[in-house]
């Protein structure tokens, strides 16, 4: 039972306690996105991104690349009860992201590397 | 006798500290924590500054109890023992019985597409038959959502109003994220790395997504060995995570044509189907919740 997992502690603790000055003295309220290394696991690869403002984490999100993307056409029969539209990108102005499930190990590795980029790891 | 954390005194040897090192101040007032349990990261973002840390500790304890009781990867879990025929239905913990009953209901509601026996039926290694009553069930997917739904209730009972839990991509959001407004939940783009395909405003509700992007084709169509076709992902919103996740899993297994018809008839839940031709089919409620 690893309930005292150091993961989040390291990140936010360093920011709160040490108050280390970031390498680039970012203006107050400026939000910067840091993306962790792509980590491979059984079914593909993932990377974790964090957004940081004032040395504190605002959002954590994850993206994936599957090993086996499929491509077959669907016989698209638009149903009267459903609305249909083209898929398009919506950007990252979100608090969290819903996705198919993912595993802990790759997530943790990638998050650590994103924290490293953001200079939030305890030295 | 299995201990039931959250509904009685916690274990005697390690009383919960008021400030365990795993919990920390967030960007705003409140708590933010990531717990790795059941093989997945569970992220808590609690905005209510007055919530006791002990409430979060109890929730986390509960998740570990569920892991020990249900995991088919643990030989001593109740599910593993049931599968080996070492326990009968009558000997199960009431929570385990309740989960299995709900799984049976969902099997009916989804025309058989939600199927906790499918992983074994399709090429998986069935457990060796024990004495009479041996089963071949793998309810882990449902259990994760069910456990997080319970955690939501525990947090509410402790006084939390504004919070969000993200359990490996399945989400419950309550109240407001910043004192006002709704939680904005991005739906992962199923093909493009690092992109959000849809954004939803969510308040006091659940979102679950099933698809191919994260774990490969882990969802089996119980009726067709070739697997589901025509869909990249299915997102379901509604009252609880467990139901939303089961519906999403089932709809994805159905494939595009059947899933579209089935989702159009949902009651109390809404759906978005992302198809392989990169169109999105949405129920009216889902469309209304988009930002």
Tab-separated table of C-alpha atoms in Angstrom:
chain	number	residue	atom	x	y	z
A	1	UNK	CA	0.000	0.000	0.000
A	2	UNK	CA	1.960	2.931	-1.275
A	3	UNK	CA	-0.286	5.692	-0.109
A	4	UNK	CA	2.636	7.947	0.644
A	5	UNK	CA	3.794	7.812	-2.910
A	6	UNK	CA	6.341	10.572	-3.438
A	7	UNK	CA	5.042	11.499	-6.850
A	8	UNK	CA	2.821	14.472	-6.183
A	9	UNK	CA	4.675	15.404	-3.022
A	10	UNK	CA	7.898	15.971	-4.843
A	11	UNK	CA	6.254	18.135	-7.430
A	12	UNK	CA	4.117	20.422	-5.351
A	13	UNK	CA	6.213	20.231	-2.195
A	14	UNK	CA	9.225	21.561	-4.015
A	15	UNK	CA	7.206	24.374	-5.453
A	16	UNK	CA	5.611	25.353	-2.185
A	17	UNK	CA	8.472	24.870	0.239
A	18	UNK	CA	11.680	25.640	-1.574
A	19	UNK	CA	10.261	28.408	-3.685
A	20	UNK	CA	13.025	27.777	-6.182
A	21	UNK	CA	13.209	30.427	-8.835
A	22	UNK	CA	12.520	28.996	-12.284
A	23	UNK	CA	15.266	29.195	-14.877
A	24	UNK	CA	13.189	31.611	-16.873
A	25	UNK	CA	11.618	34.112	-14.522
A	26	UNK	CA	8.127	33.743	-15.936
A	27	UNK	CA	5.706	36.582	-15.530
A	28	UNK	CA	3.058	36.088	-12.888
A	29	UNK	CA	0.040	34.124	-14.112
A	30	UNK	CA	1.829	32.923	-17.207
A	31	UNK	CA	0.893	29.297	-17.877
A	32	UNK	CA	3.442	27.063	-19.552
A	33	UNK	CA	2.881	23.526	-20.824
A	34	UNK	CA	5.537	20.860	-20.304
A	35	UNK	CA	5.333	17.461	-21.949
A	36	UNK	CA	7.069	14.408	-20.517
A	37	UNK	CA	9.017	11.823	-22.468
A	38	UNK	CA	7.057	9.347	-24.520
A	39	UNK	CA	6.986	6.083	-22.571
A	40	UNK	CA	6.187	2.791	-24.225
A	41	UNK	CA	4.134	0.082	-22.638
A	42	UNK	CA	2.319	-3.027	-23.698
A	43	UNK	CA	-0.218	-1.478	-26.045
A	44	UNK	CA	1.518	1.612	-27.316
A	45	UNK	CA	3.106	4.717	-25.918
A	46	UNK	CA	1.942	7.638	-23.827
A	47	UNK	CA	3.181	10.970	-22.660
A	48	UNK	CA	2.041	13.125	-19.774
A	49	UNK	CA	1.717	16.890	-20.049
A	50	UNK	CA	1.411	19.357	-17.236
A	51	UNK	CA	0.604	23.033	-17.300
A	52	UNK	CA	2.401	25.161	-14.756
A	53	UNK	CA	1.869	28.689	-13.536
A	54	UNK	CA	3.843	30.300	-10.732
A	55	UNK	CA	5.721	27.042	-10.162
A	56	UNK	CA	2.510	25.187	-9.449
A	57	UNK	CA	0.761	22.504	-11.436
A	58	UNK	CA	-2.557	23.576	-12.957
A	59	UNK	CA	-3.500	20.570	-15.092
A	60	UNK	CA	-2.247	17.051	-15.809
A	61	UNK	CA	-3.179	15.316	-19.049
A	62	UNK	CA	-2.078	12.273	-20.989
A	63	UNK	CA	-1.897	11.399	-24.656
A	64	UNK	CA	-1.418	8.043	-26.325
A	65	UNK	CA	-0.256	6.472	-29.531
A	66	UNK	CA	-1.599	2.948	-29.984
A	67	UNK	CA	0.503	0.207	-31.541
A	68	UNK	CA	-2.334	-0.974	-33.673
A	69	UNK	CA	-4.518	1.788	-35.084
A	70	UNK	CA	-7.211	0.308	-37.270
A	71	UNK	CA	-8.553	1.839	-40.409
A	72	UNK	CA	-11.694	0.568	-41.952
A	73	UNK	CA	-14.547	2.553	-43.401
A	74	UNK	CA	-17.883	2.566	-41.695
A	75	UNK	CA	-21.096	2.410	-43.555
A	76	UNK	CA	-22.178	5.713	-42.132
A	77	UNK	CA	-25.905	5.649	-41.663
A	78	UNK	CA	-26.800	8.832	-39.840
A	79	UNK	CA	-29.538	8.133	-37.395
A	80	UNK	CA	-32.327	10.619	-36.887
A	81	UNK	CA	-31.903	10.595	-33.093
A	82	UNK	CA	-28.203	11.447	-33.222
A	83	UNK	CA	-26.364	14.574	-34.259
A	84	UNK	CA	-23.508	14.075	-36.645
A	85	UNK	CA	-20.552	16.323	-37.259
A	86	UNK	CA	-16.935	16.112	-38.309
A	87	UNK	CA	-14.347	15.457	-35.649
A	88	UNK	CA	-12.172	18.490	-35.052
A	89	UNK	CA	-9.593	19.607	-32.568
A	90	UNK	CA	-10.651	21.639	-29.583
A	91	UNK	CA	-7.446	22.657	-27.861
A	92	UNK	CA	-6.438	22.276	-24.268
A	93	UNK	CA	-8.565	24.709	-22.287
A	94	UNK	CA	-9.699	21.901	-20.015
A	95	UNK	CA	-9.373	20.834	-16.384
A	96	UNK	CA	-8.910	17.142	-17.150
A	97	UNK	CA	-9.156	14.650	-19.981
A	98	UNK	CA	-11.293	11.539	-20.396
A	99	UNK	CA	-9.689	8.692	-22.305
A	100	UNK	CA	-9.506	4.943	-22.512
A	101	UNK	CA	-7.692	3.559	-19.504
A	102	UNK	CA	-3.946	3.507	-19.102
A	103	UNK	CA	-1.404	1.979	-16.741
A	104	UNK	CA	0.473	3.514	-13.859
A	105	UNK	CA	4.084	2.722	-14.658
A	106	UNK	CA	4.360	4.521	-17.978
A	107	UNK	CA	2.286	7.406	-16.631
A	108	UNK	CA	4.612	7.863	-13.675
A	109	UNK	CA	7.762	7.821	-15.810
A	110	UNK	CA	6.405	10.374	-18.237
A	111	UNK	CA	5.053	12.603	-15.476
A	112	UNK	CA	8.449	12.655	-13.790
A	113	UNK	CA	10.060	13.771	-16.990
A	114	UNK	CA	7.443	16.529	-17.461
A	115	UNK	CA	8.126	17.676	-13.889
A	116	UNK	CA	11.812	17.717	-14.715
A	117	UNK	CA	11.201	19.939	-17.733
A	118	UNK	CA	9.160	22.260	-15.545
A	119	UNK	CA	11.973	22.361	-12.967
A	120	UNK	CA	9.622	21.117	-10.262
A	121	UNK	CA	11.611	18.079	-9.135
A	122	UNK	CA	13.358	18.340	-5.808
A	123	UNK	CA	17.076	18.550	-6.368
B	1	UNK	CA	-13.325	-11.323	7.896
B	2	UNK	CA	-12.366	-8.617	5.495
B	3	UNK	CA	-11.802	-5.216	6.939
B	4	UNK	CA	-13.927	-2.530	5.405
B	5	UNK	CA	-12.134	0.790	5.526
B	6	UNK	CA	-14.241	3.864	5.586
B	7	UNK	CA	-16.986	2.168	7.573
B	8	UNK	CA	-15.344	1.655	10.911
B	9	UNK	CA	-12.119	2.166	12.796
B	10	UNK	CA	-9.062	2.105	10.592
B	11	UNK	CA	-6.277	-0.378	11.137
B	12	UNK	CA	-4.772	-0.156	14.588
B	13	UNK	CA	-1.091	-0.273	13.704
B	14	UNK	CA	-1.106	2.760	11.421
B	15	UNK	CA	-3.594	5.381	12.541
B	16	UNK	CA	-4.142	7.966	9.858
B	17	UNK	CA	-2.118	11.060	10.282
B	18	UNK	CA	-3.855	14.355	9.803
B	19	UNK	CA	-1.248	15.281	7.252
B	20	UNK	CA	0.173	12.201	5.557
B	21	UNK	CA	3.014	13.070	3.264
B	22	UNK	CA	1.078	11.961	0.211
B	23	UNK	CA	-1.336	14.856	0.426
B	24	UNK	CA	-0.375	18.388	-0.155
B	25	UNK	CA	-1.570	21.873	-0.741
B	26	UNK	CA	-2.828	22.453	-4.240
B	27	UNK	CA	-2.504	25.372	-6.604
B	28	UNK	CA	-5.537	26.831	-4.924
B	29	UNK	CA	-7.089	26.060	-1.583
B	30	UNK	CA	-7.801	22.377	-1.226
B	31	UNK	CA	-6.010	19.106	-1.885
B	32	UNK	CA	-4.457	17.472	-4.872
B	33	UNK	CA	-3.236	13.907	-4.860
B	34	UNK	CA	-2.319	11.082	-7.216
B	35	UNK	CA	-2.740	7.536	-5.902
B	36	UNK	CA	-1.533	4.522	-7.855
B	37	UNK	CA	-3.935	1.703	-7.113
B	38	UNK	CA	-5.573	-1.088	-9.120
B	39	UNK	CA	-2.832	-0.623	-11.696
B	40	UNK	CA	-3.909	2.892	-12.559
B	41	UNK	CA	-3.292	6.443	-11.419
B	42	UNK	CA	-6.251	8.012	-9.614
B	43	UNK	CA	-6.044	11.795	-9.501
B	44	UNK	CA	-7.920	13.772	-6.872
B	45	UNK	CA	-8.434	17.501	-7.222
B	46	UNK	CA	-10.393	18.776	-4.244
B	47	UNK	CA	-11.136	22.485	-4.177
B	48	UNK	CA	-12.817	22.679	-0.779
B	49	UNK	CA	-10.195	24.073	1.548
B	50	UNK	CA	-12.023	22.981	4.674
B	51	UNK	CA	-12.083	19.256	3.806
B	52	UNK	CA	-10.191	17.128	6.327
B	53	UNK	CA	-7.209	15.288	4.902
B	54	UNK	CA	-8.498	12.226	6.767
B	55	UNK	CA	-11.453	12.108	4.363
B	56	UNK	CA	-9.092	11.700	1.443
B	57	UNK	CA	-7.075	9.114	3.382
B	58	UNK	CA	-10.214	7.073	4.004
B	59	UNK	CA	-11.084	7.217	0.310
B	60	UNK	CA	-7.615	6.018	-0.644
B	61	UNK	CA	-7.763	3.205	1.934
B	62	UNK	CA	-11.033	2.112	0.438
B	63	UNK	CA	-9.505	1.861	-3.041
B	64	UNK	CA	-6.722	-0.377	-1.719
B	65	UNK	CA	-9.276	-2.566	0.013
B	66	UNK	CA	-11.143	-2.937	-3.265
B	67	UNK	CA	-7.904	-3.827	-5.030
B	68	UNK	CA	-7.200	-6.604	-2.541
B	69	UNK	CA	-10.743	-7.947	-2.656
B	70	UNK	CA	-11.454	-7.897	-6.377
B	71	UNK	CA	-8.241	-8.126	-8.345
B	72	UNK	CA	-7.939	-11.229	-10.471
B	73	UNK	CA	-4.168	-10.674	-10.363
B	74	UNK	CA	-4.166	-11.459	-6.662
B	75	UNK	CA	-4.596	-15.121	-5.906
B	76	UNK	CA	-6.161	-14.420	-2.512
B	77	UNK	CA	-8.835	-11.983	-3.743
B	78	UNK	CA	-12.467	-12.966	-3.381
B	79	UNK	CA	-12.874	-13.008	-7.165
B	80	UNK	CA	-9.871	-15.307	-7.609
B	81	UNK	CA	-11.183	-17.621	-4.916
B	82	UNK	CA	-14.647	-17.587	-6.476
B	83	UNK	CA	-13.114	-18.428	-9.851
B	84	UNK	CA	-11.273	-21.363	-8.292
B	85	UNK	CA	-14.429	-22.590	-6.631
B	86	UNK	CA	-13.067	-21.959	-3.134
B	87	UNK	CA	-15.916	-19.595	-2.261
B	88	UNK	CA	-19.579	-19.939	-2.989
B	89	UNK	CA	-21.843	-17.011	-3.841
B	90	UNK	CA	-23.215	-17.072	-0.309
B	91	UNK	CA	-19.764	-16.631	1.229
B	92	UNK	CA	-18.909	-13.438	-0.643
B	93	UNK	CA	-18.532	-10.046	0.996
B	94	UNK	CA	-21.786	-8.109	0.438
B	95	UNK	CA	-19.960	-5.562	-1.713
B	96	UNK	CA	-18.594	-8.289	-3.940
B	97	UNK	CA	-22.079	-9.767	-4.304
B	98	UNK	CA	-23.492	-6.336	-5.135
B	99	UNK	CA	-20.884	-5.825	-7.846
B	100	UNK	CA	-21.641	-9.175	-9.449
B	101	UNK	CA	-25.384	-8.472	-9.375
B	102	UNK	CA	-24.880	-5.100	-11.034
B	103	UNK	CA	-22.651	-6.716	-13.683
B	104	UNK	CA	-25.443	-9.177	-14.448
B	105	UNK	CA	-27.936	-6.300	-14.827
B	106	UNK	CA	-25.565	-4.460	-17.150
B	107	UNK	CA	-25.165	-7.634	-19.198
B	108	UNK	CA	-28.935	-7.539	-19.779
B	109	UNK	CA	-29.114	-3.789	-20.403
B	110	UNK	CA	-26.400	-3.984	-23.050
B	111	UNK	CA	-27.854	-6.961	-24.938
B	112	UNK	CA	-24.969	-9.084	-23.699
B	113	UNK	CA	-22.183	-6.798	-24.904
B	114	UNK	CA	-21.024	-5.950	-21.397
B	115	UNK	CA	-19.702	-9.341	-20.384
B	116	UNK	CA	-17.369	-10.034	-17.476
B	117	UNK	CA	-16.842	-13.571	-18.762
B	118	UNK	CA	-15.677	-12.412	-22.210
B	119	UNK	CA	-11.961	-12.097	-21.335
B	120	UNK	CA	-11.851	-15.784	-20.472
B	121	UNK	CA	-14.129	-16.922	-23.251
B	122	UNK	CA	-11.948	-15.334	-25.907
B	123	UNK	CA	-8.629	-17.104	-25.724
B	124	UNK	CA	-7.828	-16.026	-22.190
B	125	UNK	CA	-6.644	-18.710	-19.845
B	126	UNK	CA	-9.601	-19.858	-17.819
B	127	UNK	CA	-8.757	-20.674	-14.239
B	128	UNK	CA	-8.486	-24.337	-13.460
B	129	UNK	CA	-11.845	-25.674	-12.393
B	130	UNK	CA	-12.033	-26.169	-8.671
B	131	UNK	CA	-14.763	-27.901	-6.797
B	132	UNK	CA	-18.330	-27.218	-7.817
B	133	UNK	CA	-19.226	-23.618	-8.543
B	134	UNK	CA	-15.985	-22.531	-10.205
B	135	UNK	CA	-16.471	-19.383	-12.282
B	136	UNK	CA	-14.563	-17.536	-14.995
B	137	UNK	CA	-15.216	-13.879	-14.366
B	138	UNK	CA	-13.088	-10.771	-14.756
B	139	UNK	CA	-15.023	-7.788	-13.342
B	140	UNK	CA	-11.963	-5.532	-12.888
B	141	UNK	CA	-13.110	-2.959	-15.429
B	142	UNK	CA	-16.447	-2.441	-13.709
B	143	UNK	CA	-14.916	-2.555	-10.240
B	144	UNK	CA	-12.656	0.427	-10.930
B	145	UNK	CA	-15.598	2.649	-11.755
B	146	UNK	CA	-17.706	1.265	-8.947
B	147	UNK	CA	-14.919	1.957	-6.448
B	148	UNK	CA	-14.506	5.527	-7.616
B	149	UNK	CA	-18.265	6.064	-7.379
B	150	UNK	CA	-18.046	4.972	-3.748
B	151	UNK	CA	-15.139	7.333	-3.200
B	152	UNK	CA	-17.272	10.168	-4.576
B	153	UNK	CA	-19.953	9.349	-2.006
B	154	UNK	CA	-17.374	9.177	0.777
B	155	UNK	CA	-16.002	12.591	-0.142
B	156	UNK	CA	-19.502	14.078	-0.325
B	157	UNK	CA	-20.397	12.574	3.042
B	158	UNK	CA	-17.261	14.199	4.469
B	159	UNK	CA	-18.470	17.561	3.223
B	160	UNK	CA	-16.701	17.914	-0.119
B	161	UNK	CA	-18.705	19.898	-2.666
B	162	UNK	CA	-16.244	20.985	-5.339
B	163	UNK	CA	-13.922	18.238	-6.506
B	164	UNK	CA	-12.872	16.057	-9.399
B	165	UNK	CA	-11.574	12.487	-9.536
B	166	UNK	CA	-9.892	11.125	-12.662
B	167	UNK	CA	-9.339	7.372	-12.489
B	168	UNK	CA	-7.251	6.449	-15.490
B	169	UNK	CA	-9.413	8.517	-17.805
B	170	UNK	CA	-12.795	7.921	-16.179
B	171	UNK	CA	-13.946	11.051	-14.399
B	172	UNK	CA	-16.393	12.315	-11.826
B	173	UNK	CA	-16.667	16.067	-11.380
B	174	UNK	CA	-18.661	17.777	-8.632
B	175	UNK	CA	-19.537	21.415	-8.086
B	176	UNK	CA	-17.253	24.085	-9.507
B	177	UNK	CA	-13.530	24.066	-10.286
B	178	UNK	CA	-12.767	27.691	-9.415
B	179	UNK	CA	-15.675	28.832	-7.309
B	180	UNK	CA	-17.912	29.175	-10.357
B	181	UNK	CA	-18.617	27.560	-13.690
B	182	UNK	CA	-18.424	23.927	-14.693
B	183	UNK	CA	-15.519	21.537	-14.933
B	184	UNK	CA	-14.255	21.415	-18.495
B	185	UNK	CA	-13.453	17.849	-19.507
B	186	UNK	CA	-11.592	17.170	-22.722
B	187	UNK	CA	-12.281	13.968	-24.627
B	188	UNK	CA	-9.047	12.488	-25.901
B	189	UNK	CA	-8.669	12.532	-29.684
B	190	UNK	CA	-8.525	8.836	-30.605
B	191	UNK	CA	-5.979	9.212	-33.397
B	192	UNK	CA	-3.915	12.320	-32.770
B	193	UNK	CA	-1.450	12.262	-29.957
B	194	UNK	CA	-1.668	15.252	-27.638
B	195	UNK	CA	-5.040	16.473	-28.889
B	196	UNK	CA	-8.484	16.972	-27.423
B	197	UNK	CA	-11.339	16.174	-29.812
B	198	UNK	CA	-14.356	17.390	-27.818
B	199	UNK	CA	-14.807	19.457	-24.684
B	200	UNK	CA	-17.665	19.007	-22.240
B	201	UNK	CA	-18.955	21.133	-19.394
B	202	UNK	CA	-19.546	18.761	-16.513
B	203	UNK	CA	-21.165	19.417	-13.176
B	204	UNK	CA	-22.063	16.662	-10.734
B	205	UNK	CA	-21.654	13.891	-13.235
B	206	UNK	CA	-19.440	11.189	-14.679
B	207	UNK	CA	-17.641	10.712	-17.978
B	208	UNK	CA	-16.118	7.473	-19.225
B	209	UNK	CA	-14.400	6.707	-22.507
B	210	UNK	CA	-13.622	3.359	-24.093
B	211	UNK	CA	-11.620	2.876	-27.219
B	212	UNK	CA	-8.466	1.682	-28.809
B	213	UNK	CA	-6.096	4.496	-28.010
B	214	UNK	CA	-4.617	3.559	-24.680
B	215	UNK	CA	-4.451	-0.173	-24.236
B	216	UNK	CA	-4.819	-1.341	-27.769
B	217	UNK	CA	-7.775	-3.482	-28.637
B	218	UNK	CA	-8.567	-4.653	-25.169
B	219	UNK	CA	-12.302	-4.690	-25.657
B	220	UNK	CA	-13.626	-7.900	-27.152
B	221	UNK	CA	-16.881	-8.283	-29.000
B	222	UNK	CA	-18.281	-11.330	-27.230
B	223	UNK	CA	-20.142	-12.341	-30.383
B	224	UNK	CA	-17.463	-11.816	-33.038
B	225	UNK	CA	-13.855	-12.897	-32.861
B	226	UNK	CA	-12.775	-10.244	-35.368
B	227	UNK	CA	-13.583	-7.566	-32.844
B	228	UNK	CA	-15.629	-4.399	-33.099
B	229	UNK	CA	-15.515	-2.256	-36.199
B	230	UNK	CA	-16.247	1.266	-37.239
B	231	UNK	CA	-15.534	3.031	-33.940
B	232	UNK	CA	-12.452	4.740	-32.575
B	233	UNK	CA	-13.934	5.568	-29.192
B	234	UNK	CA	-17.153	5.850	-27.241
B	235	UNK	CA	-17.717	8.419	-24.497
B	236	UNK	CA	-20.669	8.149	-22.125
B	237	UNK	CA	-21.820	10.741	-19.584
B	238	UNK	CA	-24.254	10.253	-16.739
B	239	UNK	CA	-24.788	9.856	-13.054
B	240	UNK	CA	-22.164	7.291	-12.126
B	241	UNK	CA	-18.807	6.218	-13.492
B	242	UNK	CA	-19.395	2.478	-13.253
B	243	UNK	CA	-22.492	2.553	-15.452
B	244	UNK	CA	-20.974	5.059	-17.880
B	245	UNK	CA	-17.868	2.896	-18.204
B	246	UNK	CA	-19.855	-0.315	-18.698
B	247	UNK	CA	-22.022	1.370	-21.344
B	248	UNK	CA	-18.956	2.763	-23.110
B	249	UNK	CA	-17.264	-0.635	-23.073
B	250	UNK	CA	-20.395	-2.343	-24.392
B	251	UNK	CA	-21.103	0.258	-27.076
B	252	UNK	CA	-17.527	0.079	-28.294
B	253	UNK	CA	-17.798	-3.700	-28.531
B	254	UNK	CA	-21.019	-3.363	-30.540
B	255	UNK	CA	-19.363	-1.536	-33.397
B	256	UNK	CA	-20.657	1.627	-35.025
B	257	UNK	CA	-23.997	0.587	-36.470
B	258	UNK	CA	-25.373	-1.254	-33.485
B	259	UNK	CA	-23.859	1.198	-30.991
B	260	UNK	CA	-25.524	4.164	-32.706
B	261	UNK	CA	-28.948	2.572	-32.418
B	262	UNK	CA	-28.358	1.415	-28.871
B	263	UNK	CA	-27.015	4.769	-27.631
B	264	UNK	CA	-29.959	6.624	-29.150
B	265	UNK	CA	-32.177	4.719	-26.725
B	266	UNK	CA	-30.208	5.388	-23.550
B	267	UNK	CA	-32.116	6.653	-20.546
B	268	UNK	CA	-30.361	9.108	-18.224
B	269	UNK	CA	-27.048	8.730	-20.016
B	270	UNK	CA	-25.638	10.453	-23.094
B	271	UNK	CA	-23.146	9.305	-25.673
B	272	UNK	CA	-20.644	10.463	-28.263
B	273	UNK	CA	-19.364	7.930	-30.781
B	274	UNK	CA	-16.180	8.818	-32.641
B	275	UNK	CA	-16.247	6.828	-35.858
B	276	UNK	CA	-13.375	5.606	-37.985
B	277	UNK	CA	-14.348	8.034	-40.748
B	278	UNK	CA	-13.752	10.810	-38.167
B	279	UNK	CA	-17.345	11.802	-37.773
B	280	UNK	CA	-18.893	12.131	-34.328
B	281	UNK	CA	-22.383	10.917	-33.510
B	282	UNK	CA	-23.883	12.543	-30.407
B	283	UNK	CA	-27.067	12.258	-28.428
B	284	UNK	CA	-28.952	15.497	-27.807
B	285	UNK	CA	-27.799	15.682	-24.193
B	286	UNK	CA	-24.173	15.255	-25.121
B	287	UNK	CA	-24.412	17.952	-27.762
B	288	UNK	CA	-25.987	20.294	-25.230
B	289	UNK	CA	-23.137	19.736	-22.752
B	290	UNK	CA	-20.412	20.655	-25.217
B	291	UNK	CA	-18.397	23.776	-24.623
